[in-house]
PDB file of C-alpha atoms in Angstrom:
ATOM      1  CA  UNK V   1     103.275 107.074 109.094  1.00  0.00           C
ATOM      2  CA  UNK V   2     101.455 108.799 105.820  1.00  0.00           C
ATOM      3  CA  UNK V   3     103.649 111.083 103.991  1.00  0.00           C
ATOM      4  CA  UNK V   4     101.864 114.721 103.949  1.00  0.00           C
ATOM      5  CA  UNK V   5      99.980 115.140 100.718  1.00  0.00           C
ATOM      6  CA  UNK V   6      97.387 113.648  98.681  1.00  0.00           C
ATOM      7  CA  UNK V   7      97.602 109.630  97.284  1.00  0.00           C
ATOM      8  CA  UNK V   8      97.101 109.006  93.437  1.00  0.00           C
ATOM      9  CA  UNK V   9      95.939 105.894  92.203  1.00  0.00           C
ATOM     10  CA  UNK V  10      96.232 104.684  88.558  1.00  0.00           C
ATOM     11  CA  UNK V  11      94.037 102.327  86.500  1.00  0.00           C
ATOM     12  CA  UNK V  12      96.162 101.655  84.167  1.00  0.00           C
ATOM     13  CA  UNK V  13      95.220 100.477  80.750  1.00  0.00           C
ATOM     14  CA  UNK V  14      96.936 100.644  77.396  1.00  0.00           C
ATOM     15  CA  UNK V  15      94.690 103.415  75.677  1.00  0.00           C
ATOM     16  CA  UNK V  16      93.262 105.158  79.166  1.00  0.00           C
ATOM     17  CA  UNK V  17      94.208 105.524  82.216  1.00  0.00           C
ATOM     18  CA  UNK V  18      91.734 105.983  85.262  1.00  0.00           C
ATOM     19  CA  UNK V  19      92.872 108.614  87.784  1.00  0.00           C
ATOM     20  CA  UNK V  20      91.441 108.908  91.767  1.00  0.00           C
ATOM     21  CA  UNK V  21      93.017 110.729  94.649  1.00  0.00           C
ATOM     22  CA  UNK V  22      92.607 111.253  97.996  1.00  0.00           C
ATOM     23  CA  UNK V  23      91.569 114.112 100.429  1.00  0.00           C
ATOM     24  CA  UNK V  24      94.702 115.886 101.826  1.00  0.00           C
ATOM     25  CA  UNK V  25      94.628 113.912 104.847  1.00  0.00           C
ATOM     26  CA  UNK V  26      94.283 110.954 102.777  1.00  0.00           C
ATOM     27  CA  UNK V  27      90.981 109.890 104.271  1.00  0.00           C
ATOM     28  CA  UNK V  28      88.470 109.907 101.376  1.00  0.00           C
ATOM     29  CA  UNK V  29      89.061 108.396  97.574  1.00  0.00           C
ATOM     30  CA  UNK V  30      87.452 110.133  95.282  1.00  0.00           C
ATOM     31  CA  UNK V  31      87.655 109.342  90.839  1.00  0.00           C
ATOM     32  CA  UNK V  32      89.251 112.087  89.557  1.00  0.00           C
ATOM     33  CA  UNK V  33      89.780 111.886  85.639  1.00  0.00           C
ATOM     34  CA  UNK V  34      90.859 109.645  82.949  1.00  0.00           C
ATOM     35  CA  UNK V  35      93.857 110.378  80.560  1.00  0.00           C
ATOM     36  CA  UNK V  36      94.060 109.371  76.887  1.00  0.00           C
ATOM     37  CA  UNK V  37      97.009 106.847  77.086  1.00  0.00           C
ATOM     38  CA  UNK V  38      98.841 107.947  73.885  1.00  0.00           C
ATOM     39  CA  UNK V  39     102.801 107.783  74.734  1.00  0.00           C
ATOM     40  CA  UNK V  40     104.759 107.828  77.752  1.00  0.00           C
ATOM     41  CA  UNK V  41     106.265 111.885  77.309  1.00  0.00           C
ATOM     42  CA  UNK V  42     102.435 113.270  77.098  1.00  0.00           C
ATOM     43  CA  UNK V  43     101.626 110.886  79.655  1.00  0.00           C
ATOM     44  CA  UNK V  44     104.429 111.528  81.821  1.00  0.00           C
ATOM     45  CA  UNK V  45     103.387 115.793  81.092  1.00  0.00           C
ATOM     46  CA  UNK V  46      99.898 115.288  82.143  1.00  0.00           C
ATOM     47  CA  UNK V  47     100.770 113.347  85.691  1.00  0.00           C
ATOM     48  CA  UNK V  48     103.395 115.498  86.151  1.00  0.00           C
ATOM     49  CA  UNK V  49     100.743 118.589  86.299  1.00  0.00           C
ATOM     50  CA  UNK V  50      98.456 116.737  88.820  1.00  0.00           C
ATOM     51  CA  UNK V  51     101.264 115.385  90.824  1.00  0.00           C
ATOM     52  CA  UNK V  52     102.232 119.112  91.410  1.00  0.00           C
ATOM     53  CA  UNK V  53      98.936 120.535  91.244  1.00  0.00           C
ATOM     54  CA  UNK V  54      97.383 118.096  94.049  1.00  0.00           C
ATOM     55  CA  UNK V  55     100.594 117.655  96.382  1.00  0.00           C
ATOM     56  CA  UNK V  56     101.052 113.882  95.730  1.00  0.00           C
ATOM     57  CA  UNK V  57     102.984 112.231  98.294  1.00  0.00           C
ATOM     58  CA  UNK V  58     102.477 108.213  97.070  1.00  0.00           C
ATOM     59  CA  UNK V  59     101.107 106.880  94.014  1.00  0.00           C
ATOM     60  CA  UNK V  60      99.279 103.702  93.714  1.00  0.00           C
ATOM     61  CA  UNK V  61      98.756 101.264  90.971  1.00  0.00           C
ATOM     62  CA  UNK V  62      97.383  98.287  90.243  1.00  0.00           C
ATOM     63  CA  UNK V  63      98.685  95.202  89.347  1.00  0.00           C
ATOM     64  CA  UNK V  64      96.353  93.337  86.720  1.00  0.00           C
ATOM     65  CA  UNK V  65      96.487  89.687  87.990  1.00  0.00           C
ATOM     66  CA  UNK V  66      94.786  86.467  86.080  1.00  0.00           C
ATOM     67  CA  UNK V  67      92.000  85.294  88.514  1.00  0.00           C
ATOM     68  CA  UNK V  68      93.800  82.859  89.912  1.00  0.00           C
ATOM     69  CA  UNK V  69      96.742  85.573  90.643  1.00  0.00           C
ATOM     70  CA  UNK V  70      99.200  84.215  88.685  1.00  0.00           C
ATOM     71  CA  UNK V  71     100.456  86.989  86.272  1.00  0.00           C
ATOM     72  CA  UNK V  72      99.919  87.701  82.535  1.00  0.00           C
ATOM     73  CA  UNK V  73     101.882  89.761  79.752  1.00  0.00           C
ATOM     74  CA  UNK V  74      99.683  92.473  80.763  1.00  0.00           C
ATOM     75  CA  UNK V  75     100.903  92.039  84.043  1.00  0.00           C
ATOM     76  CA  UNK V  76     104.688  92.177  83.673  1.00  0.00           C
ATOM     77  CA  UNK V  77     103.445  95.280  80.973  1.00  0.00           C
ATOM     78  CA  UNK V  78     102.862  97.409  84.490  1.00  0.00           C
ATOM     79  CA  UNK V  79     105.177  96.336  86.209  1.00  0.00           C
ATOM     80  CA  UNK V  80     107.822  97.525  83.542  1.00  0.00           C
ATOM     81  CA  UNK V  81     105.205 100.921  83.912  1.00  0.00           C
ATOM     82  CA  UNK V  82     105.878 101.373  87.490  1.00  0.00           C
ATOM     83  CA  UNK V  83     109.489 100.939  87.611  1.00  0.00           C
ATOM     84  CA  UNK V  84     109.581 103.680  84.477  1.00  0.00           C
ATOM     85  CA  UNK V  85     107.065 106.047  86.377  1.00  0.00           C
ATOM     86  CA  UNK V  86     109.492 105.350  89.886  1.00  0.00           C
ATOM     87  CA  UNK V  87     112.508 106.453  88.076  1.00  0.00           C
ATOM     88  CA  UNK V  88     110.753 109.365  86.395  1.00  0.00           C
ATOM     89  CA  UNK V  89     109.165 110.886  89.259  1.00  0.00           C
ATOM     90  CA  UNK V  90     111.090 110.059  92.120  1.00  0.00           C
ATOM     91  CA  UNK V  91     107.112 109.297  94.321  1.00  0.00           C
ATOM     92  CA  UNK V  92     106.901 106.482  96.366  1.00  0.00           C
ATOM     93  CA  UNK V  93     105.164 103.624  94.396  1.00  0.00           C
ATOM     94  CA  UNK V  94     102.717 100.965  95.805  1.00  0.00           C
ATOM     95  CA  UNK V  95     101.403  98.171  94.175  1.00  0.00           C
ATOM     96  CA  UNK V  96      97.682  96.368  94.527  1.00  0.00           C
ATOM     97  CA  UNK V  97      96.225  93.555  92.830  1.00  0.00           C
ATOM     98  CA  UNK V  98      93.097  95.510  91.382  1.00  0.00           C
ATOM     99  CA  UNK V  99      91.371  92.266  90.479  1.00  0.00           C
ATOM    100  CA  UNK V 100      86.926  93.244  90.344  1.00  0.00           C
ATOM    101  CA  UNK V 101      88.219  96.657  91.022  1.00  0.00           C
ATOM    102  CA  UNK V 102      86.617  97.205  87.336  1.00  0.00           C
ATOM    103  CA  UNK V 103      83.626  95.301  88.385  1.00  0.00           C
ATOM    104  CA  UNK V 104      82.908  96.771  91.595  1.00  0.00           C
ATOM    105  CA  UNK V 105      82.999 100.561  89.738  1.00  0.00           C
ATOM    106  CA  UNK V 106      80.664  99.478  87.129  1.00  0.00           C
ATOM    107  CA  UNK V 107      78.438  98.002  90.207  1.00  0.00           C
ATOM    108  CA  UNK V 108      78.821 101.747  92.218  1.00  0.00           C
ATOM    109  CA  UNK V 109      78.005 103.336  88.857  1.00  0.00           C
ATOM    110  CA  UNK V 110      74.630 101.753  88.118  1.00  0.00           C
ATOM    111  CA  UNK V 111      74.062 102.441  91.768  1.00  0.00           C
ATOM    112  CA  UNK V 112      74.414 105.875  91.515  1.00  0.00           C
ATOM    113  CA  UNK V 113      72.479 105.615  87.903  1.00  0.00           C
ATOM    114  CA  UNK V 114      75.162 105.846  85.634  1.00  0.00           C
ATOM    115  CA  UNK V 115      74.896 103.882  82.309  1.00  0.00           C
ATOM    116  CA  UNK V 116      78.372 102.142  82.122  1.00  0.00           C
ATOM    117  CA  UNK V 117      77.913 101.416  78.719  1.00  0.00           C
ATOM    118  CA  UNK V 118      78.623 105.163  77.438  1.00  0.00           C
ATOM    119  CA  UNK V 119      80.951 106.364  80.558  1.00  0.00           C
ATOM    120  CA  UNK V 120      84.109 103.800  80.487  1.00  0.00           C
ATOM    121  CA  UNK V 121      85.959 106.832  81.204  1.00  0.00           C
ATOM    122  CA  UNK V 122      84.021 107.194  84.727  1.00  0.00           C
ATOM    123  CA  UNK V 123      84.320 103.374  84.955  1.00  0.00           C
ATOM    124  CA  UNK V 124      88.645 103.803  84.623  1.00  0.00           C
ATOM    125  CA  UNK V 125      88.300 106.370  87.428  1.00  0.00           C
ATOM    126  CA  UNK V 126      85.648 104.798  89.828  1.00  0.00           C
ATOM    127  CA  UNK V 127      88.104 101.394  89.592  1.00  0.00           C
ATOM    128  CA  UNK V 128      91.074 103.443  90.248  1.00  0.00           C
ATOM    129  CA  UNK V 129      88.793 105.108  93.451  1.00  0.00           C
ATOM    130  CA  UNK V 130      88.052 101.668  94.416  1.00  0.00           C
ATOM    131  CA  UNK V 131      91.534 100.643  94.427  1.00  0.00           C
ATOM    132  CA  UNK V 132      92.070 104.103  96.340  1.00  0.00           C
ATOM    133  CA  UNK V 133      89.895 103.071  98.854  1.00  0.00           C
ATOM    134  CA  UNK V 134      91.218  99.238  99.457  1.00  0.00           C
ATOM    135  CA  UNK V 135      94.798 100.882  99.527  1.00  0.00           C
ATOM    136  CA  UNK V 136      93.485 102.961 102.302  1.00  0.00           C
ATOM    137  CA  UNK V 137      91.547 100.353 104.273  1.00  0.00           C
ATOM    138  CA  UNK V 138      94.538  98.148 104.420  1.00  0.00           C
ATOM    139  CA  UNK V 139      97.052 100.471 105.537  1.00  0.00           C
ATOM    140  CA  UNK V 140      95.020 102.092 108.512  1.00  0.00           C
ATOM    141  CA  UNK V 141      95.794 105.099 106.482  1.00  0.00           C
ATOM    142  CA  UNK V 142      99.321 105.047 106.921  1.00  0.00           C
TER     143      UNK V 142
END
C-alpha cells in the first residue's frame, strides 16, 4: 500500500537535477522544476523545502545504466547519492533504471512544440516525469 503523500522523482545529473512529482493520490506525474546541482548542503536545502512543502512520502531516482545495463562510474556516482540522500532524509528511496527516459522527454517535448535545444532544464524534468510515470505503472500505484 502507497504511503499518504506525494512521490518525487529525481533526474539526477552532476550540474542539474530534474524534479517531477505526483498528484496527492499519486495518480498523475507531472515535471516540476530543475535545481542547479552546485553542492550537496544547498542541494540538500532546496529538497528539503519541496519535500516539506509537497508532503513527500517516497522519492524516486534513477539509476543511469550503460545500454546493455551493466553499470558505469556514473552509475555507482548515484548510487553513493541515494544512500547519502536515505540517510539525510530519512524518505523511503526507490530505484529505476531511467535508460531513454531522456529520450522519451525530448520526444514529448517536440510533441508538445518545445525546442529541446534551448529548454534542457524542461528536458531534466520531463525525464524525471517519465520516470514518475514508469514508477507508477509498475507498482499499480502502490
Amino acid at each position: 500500500m502507497s504511503l499518504p503523500g506525494r512521490i518525487l522523482a529525481l533526474d539526477y545529473g552532476t550540474r542539474k537535477i530534474g524534479i517531477a512529482i505526483t498528484d496527492p493520490l499519486q495518480i498523475t506525474a507531472s515535471p516540476l522544476t530543475t535545481i542547479r546541482y552546485k553542492d550537496r548542503e544547498t542541494l540538500l536545502t532546496s529538497l528539503e523545502d519541496i519535500f516539506a512543502e509537497k508532503e513527500i512520502a517516497r522519492i524516486v531516482i534513477g539509476m543511469p545504466f550503460t545500454l546493455d545495463g551493466g553499470e558505469s562510474d556514473t552509475t555507482k556516482e548515484v548510487r553513493e547519492f541515494v544512500e547519502w540522500l536515505r540517510t539525510e532524509t530519512g524518505i523511503p528511496i526507490t530505484t529505476l533504471d531511467e535508460r531513454y527516459t531522456s529520450e522519451d522527454a525530448k520526444s514529448t517535448l517536440i510533441e508538445m512544440g518545445v525546442k529541446t535545444g534551448h529548454n534542457k532544464d524542461k528536458v531534466d524534468s520531463m525525464a524525471a516525469a517519465h520516470l514518475l510515470r514508469y514508477y507508477l505503472d509498475s507498482t499499480g500505484g502502490e
